[in-house]
PDB file of C-alpha atoms in Angstrom:
ATOM      1  CA  MET P  14     -21.745  11.564  27.389  1.00  0.00           C
ATOM      2  CA  LYS P  15     -18.265  13.108  27.081  1.00  0.00           C
ATOM      3  CA  TYR P  16     -19.137  14.342  23.575  1.00  0.00           C
ATOM      4  CA  PHE P  17     -22.226  16.052  24.979  1.00  0.00           C
ATOM      5  CA  LEU P  18     -20.250  17.695  27.798  1.00  0.00           C
ATOM      6  CA  LEU P  19     -17.418  18.927  25.555  1.00  0.00           C
ATOM      7  CA  ASN P  20     -18.956  19.745  22.174  1.00  0.00           C
ATOM      8  CA  ILE P  21     -22.639  20.408  22.902  1.00  0.00           C
ATOM      9  CA  LEU P  22     -22.816  21.879  26.402  1.00  0.00           C
ATOM     10  CA  SER P  23     -19.528  23.844  26.425  1.00  0.00           C
ATOM     11  CA  PRO P  24     -20.492  26.165  23.534  1.00  0.00           C
ATOM     12  CA  LEU P  25     -23.725  27.027  25.368  1.00  0.00           C
ATOM     13  CA  LEU P  26     -21.841  28.505  28.304  1.00  0.00           C
ATOM     14  CA  PRO P  27     -22.205  32.287  28.086  1.00  0.00           C
ATOM     15  CA  HIS P  28     -18.638  33.482  28.724  1.00  0.00           C
ATOM     16  CA  PRO P  29     -15.117  32.291  27.797  1.00  0.00           C
ATOM     17  CA  LYS P  30     -13.985  32.351  31.458  1.00  0.00           C
ATOM     18  CA  ILE P  31     -16.963  30.198  32.493  1.00  0.00           C
ATOM     19  CA  ARG P  32     -16.111  27.769  29.664  1.00  0.00           C
ATOM     20  CA  ALA P  33     -12.523  27.570  30.965  1.00  0.00           C
ATOM     21  CA  LEU P  34     -13.787  26.772  34.466  1.00  0.00           C
ATOM     22  CA  TRP P  35     -16.100  24.106  33.012  1.00  0.00           C
ATOM     23  CA  LEU P  36     -13.163  22.435  31.248  1.00  0.00           C
ATOM     24  CA  LYS P  37     -11.218  22.563  34.510  1.00  0.00           C
ATOM     25  CA  LEU P  38     -14.081  20.733  36.219  1.00  0.00           C
ATOM     26  CA  LEU P  39     -13.920  18.096  33.467  1.00  0.00           C
ATOM     27  CA  GLY P  40     -10.214  17.515  34.164  1.00  0.00           C
ATOM     28  CA  ALA P  41      -8.224  20.018  32.095  1.00  0.00           C
ATOM     29  CA  SER P  42      -5.418  21.924  33.801  1.00  0.00           C
ATOM     30  CA  ILE P  43      -6.556  25.540  33.512  1.00  0.00           C
ATOM     31  CA  GLY P  44      -4.726  28.513  35.051  1.00  0.00           C
ATOM     32  CA  GLU P  45      -6.139  31.799  36.312  1.00  0.00           C
ATOM     33  CA  GLY P  46      -7.696  34.239  33.852  1.00  0.00           C
ATOM     34  CA  VAL P  47      -7.889  31.730  30.979  1.00  0.00           C
ATOM     35  CA  ARG P  48     -10.469  32.492  28.281  1.00  0.00           C
ATOM     36  CA  ILE P  49     -11.650  29.788  25.913  1.00  0.00           C
ATOM     37  CA  GLU P  50     -14.071  30.732  23.164  1.00  0.00           C
ATOM     38  CA  ASN P  51     -16.262  28.168  21.364  1.00  0.00           C
ATOM     39  CA  VAL P  52     -13.863  25.384  20.449  1.00  0.00           C
ATOM     40  CA  ARG P  53     -14.305  21.885  19.056  1.00  0.00           C
ATOM     41  CA  PHE P  54     -12.651  18.846  20.586  1.00  0.00           C
ATOM     42  CA  ILE P  55     -11.722  15.775  18.585  1.00  0.00           C
ATOM     43  CA  GLN P  56     -10.455  12.386  19.784  1.00  0.00           C
ATOM     44  CA  ILE P  57     -12.447  12.851  22.980  1.00  0.00           C
ATOM     45  CA  GLN P  58     -11.958   9.230  24.014  1.00  0.00           C
ATOM     46  CA  TYR P  59      -8.650  10.510  25.445  1.00  0.00           C
ATOM     47  CA  PRO P  60      -8.616  12.380  28.770  1.00  0.00           C
ATOM     48  CA  VAL P  61      -9.561  16.038  29.002  1.00  0.00           C
ATOM     49  CA  SER P  62      -6.462  16.316  31.216  1.00  0.00           C
ATOM     50  CA  ASN P  63      -4.454  16.319  27.955  1.00  0.00           C
ATOM     51  CA  LEU P  64      -5.379  20.033  27.743  1.00  0.00           C
ATOM     52  CA  GLN P  65      -3.235  22.413  29.788  1.00  0.00           C
ATOM     53  CA  CYS P  66      -3.524  26.192  29.722  1.00  0.00           C
ATOM     54  CA  GLY P  67      -1.304  28.554  31.708  1.00  0.00           C
ATOM     55  CA  ASN P  68      -2.497  31.767  33.346  1.00  0.00           C
ATOM     56  CA  ASN P  69      -4.126  34.321  31.045  1.00  0.00           C
ATOM     57  CA  ALA P  70      -4.038  32.059  27.977  1.00  0.00           C
ATOM     58  CA  PHE P  71      -6.633  32.758  25.277  1.00  0.00           C
ATOM     59  CA  VAL P  72      -8.073  30.246  22.801  1.00  0.00           C
ATOM     60  CA  GLY P  73     -10.140  31.801  20.006  1.00  0.00           C
ATOM     61  CA  THR P  74     -13.389  30.832  18.350  1.00  0.00           C
ATOM     62  CA  ASN P  75     -13.575  27.735  16.122  1.00  0.00           C
ATOM     63  CA  VAL P  76     -10.261  26.288  17.287  1.00  0.00           C
ATOM     64  CA  VAL P  77     -10.021  22.492  16.906  1.00  0.00           C
ATOM     65  CA  ILE P  78      -8.199  20.770  19.772  1.00  0.00           C
ATOM     66  CA  ASP P  79      -7.137  17.148  19.355  1.00  0.00           C
ATOM     67  CA  LEU P  80      -7.001  15.350  22.726  1.00  0.00           C
ATOM     68  CA  SER P  81      -4.980  12.326  21.448  1.00  0.00           C
ATOM     69  CA  ALA P  82      -1.890  13.664  23.235  1.00  0.00           C
ATOM     70  CA  GLN P  83      -1.053  16.613  25.464  1.00  0.00           C
ATOM     71  CA  VAL P  84      -1.763  20.143  24.254  1.00  0.00           C
ATOM     72  CA  SER P  85       0.015  22.682  26.429  1.00  0.00           C
ATOM     73  CA  ILE P  86      -0.677  26.400  25.990  1.00  0.00           C
ATOM     74  CA  GLY P  87       1.625  28.584  28.078  1.00  0.00           C
ATOM     75  CA  LYS P  88       0.772  31.613  30.138  1.00  0.00           C
ATOM     76  CA  ASN P  89      -0.105  34.810  28.281  1.00  0.00           C
ATOM     77  CA  SER P  90      -0.322  32.945  24.966  1.00  0.00           C
ATOM     78  CA  LEU P  91      -2.986  33.437  22.327  1.00  0.00           C
ATOM     79  CA  VAL P  92      -4.314  30.896  19.840  1.00  0.00           C
ATOM     80  CA  GLY P  93      -6.188  32.796  17.134  1.00  0.00           C
ATOM     81  CA  PRO P  94      -9.588  31.873  15.718  1.00  0.00           C
ATOM     82  CA  GLY P  95      -9.869  28.922  13.364  1.00  0.00           C
ATOM     83  CA  CYS P  96      -6.604  27.238  14.381  1.00  0.00           C
ATOM     84  CA  SER P  97      -6.171  23.461  14.481  1.00  0.00           C
ATOM     85  CA  LEU P  98      -4.007  21.871  17.168  1.00  0.00           C
ATOM     86  CA  LEU P  99      -3.579  18.314  15.872  1.00  0.00           C
ATOM     87  CA  THR P 100      -1.793  15.778  18.053  1.00  0.00           C
ATOM     88  CA  HIS P 101      -2.320  12.730  15.875  1.00  0.00           C
ATOM     89  CA  GLN P 102      -2.258  11.575  12.283  1.00  0.00           C
ATOM     90  CA  ASP P 103      -4.140   8.532  11.108  1.00  0.00           C
ATOM     91  CA  ALA P 104      -4.739   7.456   7.517  1.00  0.00           C
ATOM     92  CA  GLY P 105      -7.573   5.145   8.503  1.00  0.00           C
ATOM     93  CA  SER P 106      -6.148   2.473  10.807  1.00  0.00           C
ATOM     94  CA  PHE P 107      -9.555   2.203  12.504  1.00  0.00           C
ATOM     95  CA  PHE P 108     -10.998   0.680   9.318  1.00  0.00           C
ATOM     96  CA  ASP P 109      -7.843  -1.097   8.078  1.00  0.00           C
ATOM     97  CA  SER P 110      -7.050   1.341   5.295  1.00  0.00           C
ATOM     98  CA  ARG P 111      -4.125   0.218   3.146  1.00  0.00           C
ATOM     99  CA  LEU P 112      -2.750   3.752   3.502  1.00  0.00           C
ATOM    100  CA  SER P 113      -2.318   3.163   7.228  1.00  0.00           C
ATOM    101  CA  GLU P 114       0.317   0.539   6.364  1.00  0.00           C
ATOM    102  CA  ILE P 115       2.341   3.260   4.638  1.00  0.00           C
ATOM    103  CA  TYR P 116       1.440   6.054   7.077  1.00  0.00           C
ATOM    104  CA  PRO P 117       0.967   4.429  10.497  1.00  0.00           C
ATOM    105  CA  ARG P 118      -0.982   6.151  13.264  1.00  0.00           C
ATOM    106  CA  HIS P 119       1.174   8.604  15.166  1.00  0.00           C
ATOM    107  CA  SER P 120       0.416  10.737  18.245  1.00  0.00           C
ATOM    108  CA  GLU P 121       2.619  13.399  19.777  1.00  0.00           C
ATOM    109  CA  GLY P 122       1.896  16.406  21.969  1.00  0.00           C
ATOM    110  CA  ILE P 123       1.969  20.096  21.110  1.00  0.00           C
ATOM    111  CA  LEU P 124       3.787  22.693  23.205  1.00  0.00           C
ATOM    112  CA  ILE P 125       2.950  26.367  22.911  1.00  0.00           C
ATOM    113  CA  ASP P 126       5.287  28.106  25.349  1.00  0.00           C
ATOM    114  CA  GLU P 127       4.535  31.337  27.219  1.00  0.00           C
ATOM    115  CA  ASN P 128       3.898  34.678  25.498  1.00  0.00           C
ATOM    116  CA  VAL P 129       3.263  33.122  22.076  1.00  0.00           C
ATOM    117  CA  TRP P 130       0.800  34.326  19.448  1.00  0.00           C
ATOM    118  CA  ILE P 131      -0.569  31.821  16.937  1.00  0.00           C
ATOM    119  CA  GLY P 132      -2.258  33.677  14.079  1.00  0.00           C
ATOM    120  CA  ALA P 133      -5.743  32.867  12.813  1.00  0.00           C
ATOM    121  CA  ASP P 134      -6.372  29.689  10.791  1.00  0.00           C
ATOM    122  CA  SER P 135      -2.943  28.203  11.497  1.00  0.00           C
ATOM    123  CA  THR P 136      -2.408  24.448  11.897  1.00  0.00           C
ATOM    124  CA  LEU P 137       0.035  22.855  14.323  1.00  0.00           C
ATOM    125  CA  LEU P 138       0.881  19.234  13.493  1.00  0.00           C
ATOM    126  CA  PRO P 139       1.809  16.491  15.993  1.00  0.00           C
ATOM    127  CA  GLY P 140       5.037  17.217  17.866  1.00  0.00           C
ATOM    128  CA  SER P 141       5.057  20.939  17.113  1.00  0.00           C
ATOM    129  CA  SER P 142       6.716  23.230  19.620  1.00  0.00           C
ATOM    130  CA  ILE P 143       6.532  27.014  19.630  1.00  0.00           C
ATOM    131  CA  GLU P 144       9.083  28.542  22.000  1.00  0.00           C
ATOM    132  CA  LYS P 145       8.726  31.701  24.158  1.00  0.00           C
ATOM    133  CA  PHE P 146       7.867  35.109  22.673  1.00  0.00           C
ATOM    134  CA  SER P 147       7.316  33.757  19.149  1.00  0.00           C
ATOM    135  CA  VAL P 148       4.689  34.709  16.606  1.00  0.00           C
ATOM    136  CA  VAL P 149       3.232  32.359  13.999  1.00  0.00           C
ATOM    137  CA  GLY P 150       1.579  34.246  11.158  1.00  0.00           C
ATOM    138  CA  ALA P 151      -1.992  33.612  10.058  1.00  0.00           C
ATOM    139  CA  LYS P 152      -2.745  30.567   7.876  1.00  0.00           C
ATOM    140  CA  SER P 153       0.610  28.919   8.629  1.00  0.00           C
ATOM    141  CA  LEU P 154       1.364  25.203   8.836  1.00  0.00           C
ATOM    142  CA  VAL P 155       3.739  24.327  11.679  1.00  0.00           C
ATOM    143  CA  ARG P 156       5.659  21.065  11.883  1.00  0.00           C
ATOM    144  CA  GLY P 157       8.602  20.853  14.268  1.00  0.00           C
ATOM    145  CA  THR P 158      10.013  23.648  16.418  1.00  0.00           C
ATOM    146  CA  ILE P 159       9.750  27.401  16.060  1.00  0.00           C
ATOM    147  CA  PRO P 160      12.575  28.865  18.187  1.00  0.00           C
ATOM    148  CA  ALA P 161      12.187  31.539  20.850  1.00  0.00           C
ATOM    149  CA  ARG P 162      11.503  35.137  19.743  1.00  0.00           C
ATOM    150  CA  ALA P 163      10.904  34.110  16.118  1.00  0.00           C
ATOM    151  CA  LEU P 164       8.436  35.450  13.600  1.00  0.00           C
ATOM    152  CA  ALA P 165       7.478  32.475  11.433  1.00  0.00           C
ATOM    153  CA  PHE P 166       4.850  32.028   8.764  1.00  0.00           C
ATOM    154  CA  GLY P 167       4.033  30.171   5.577  1.00  0.00           C
ATOM    155  CA  ILE P 168       3.319  26.636   4.394  1.00  0.00           C
ATOM    156  CA  PRO P 169       5.402  25.204   5.889  1.00  0.00           C
ATOM    157  CA  ALA P 170       6.086  27.872   8.505  1.00  0.00           C
ATOM    158  CA  THR P 171       9.667  29.075   8.376  1.00  0.00           C
ATOM    159  CA  VAL P 172      11.446  31.645  10.513  1.00  0.00           C
ATOM    160  CA  LYS P 173      11.516  34.991   8.740  1.00  0.00           C
ATOM    161  CA  LYS P 174      12.939  37.108  11.528  1.00  0.00           C
ATOM    162  CA  ILE P 175      14.177  36.950  15.128  1.00  0.00           C
ATOM    163  CA  LEU P 176      12.257  39.456  17.226  1.00  0.00           C
ATOM    164  CA  VAL P 177      13.863  41.811  19.729  1.00  0.00           C
ATOM    165  CA  VAL P 178      12.120  41.255  23.062  1.00  0.00           C
ATOM    166  CA  ASP P 179      13.344  43.016  26.231  1.00  0.00           C
ATOM    167  CA  TYR P 180      12.258  40.590  28.953  1.00  0.00           C
TER     168      TYR P 180
END
């Protein structure tokens, strides 16, 4: 039933603000003015309350959101289309893969602070943290922390420049 509510019914809702309200009704913490385009949820056996979006956050089309651990998107932040917010890694522990002995299942939340822009098709791995006023360039792979006011991009994403922000 949860799969139907999240991944079948949600995309049929006609407007991103209505979709945000729908997710709020299902248990997500959604601020005012949040817009959520057609997204895909994985690991939906975990609570929808693992999703938190601050006021005026925007989540673009075809974003994958992993509900294994908390995903927090700060106010005025933008997650570009095609991004993946992955809060777990699992090499097949559910079917006793030998790889899971080497790479055990791991879950850790993702924090996207306020006034952050995550460029299209970027991937944030478990435990990633993007601090205030930072920009992650398109098609980047983030693992760890991107400091405040940084421009970071690449595979893996590295800080290329500290931005001047007068706030």
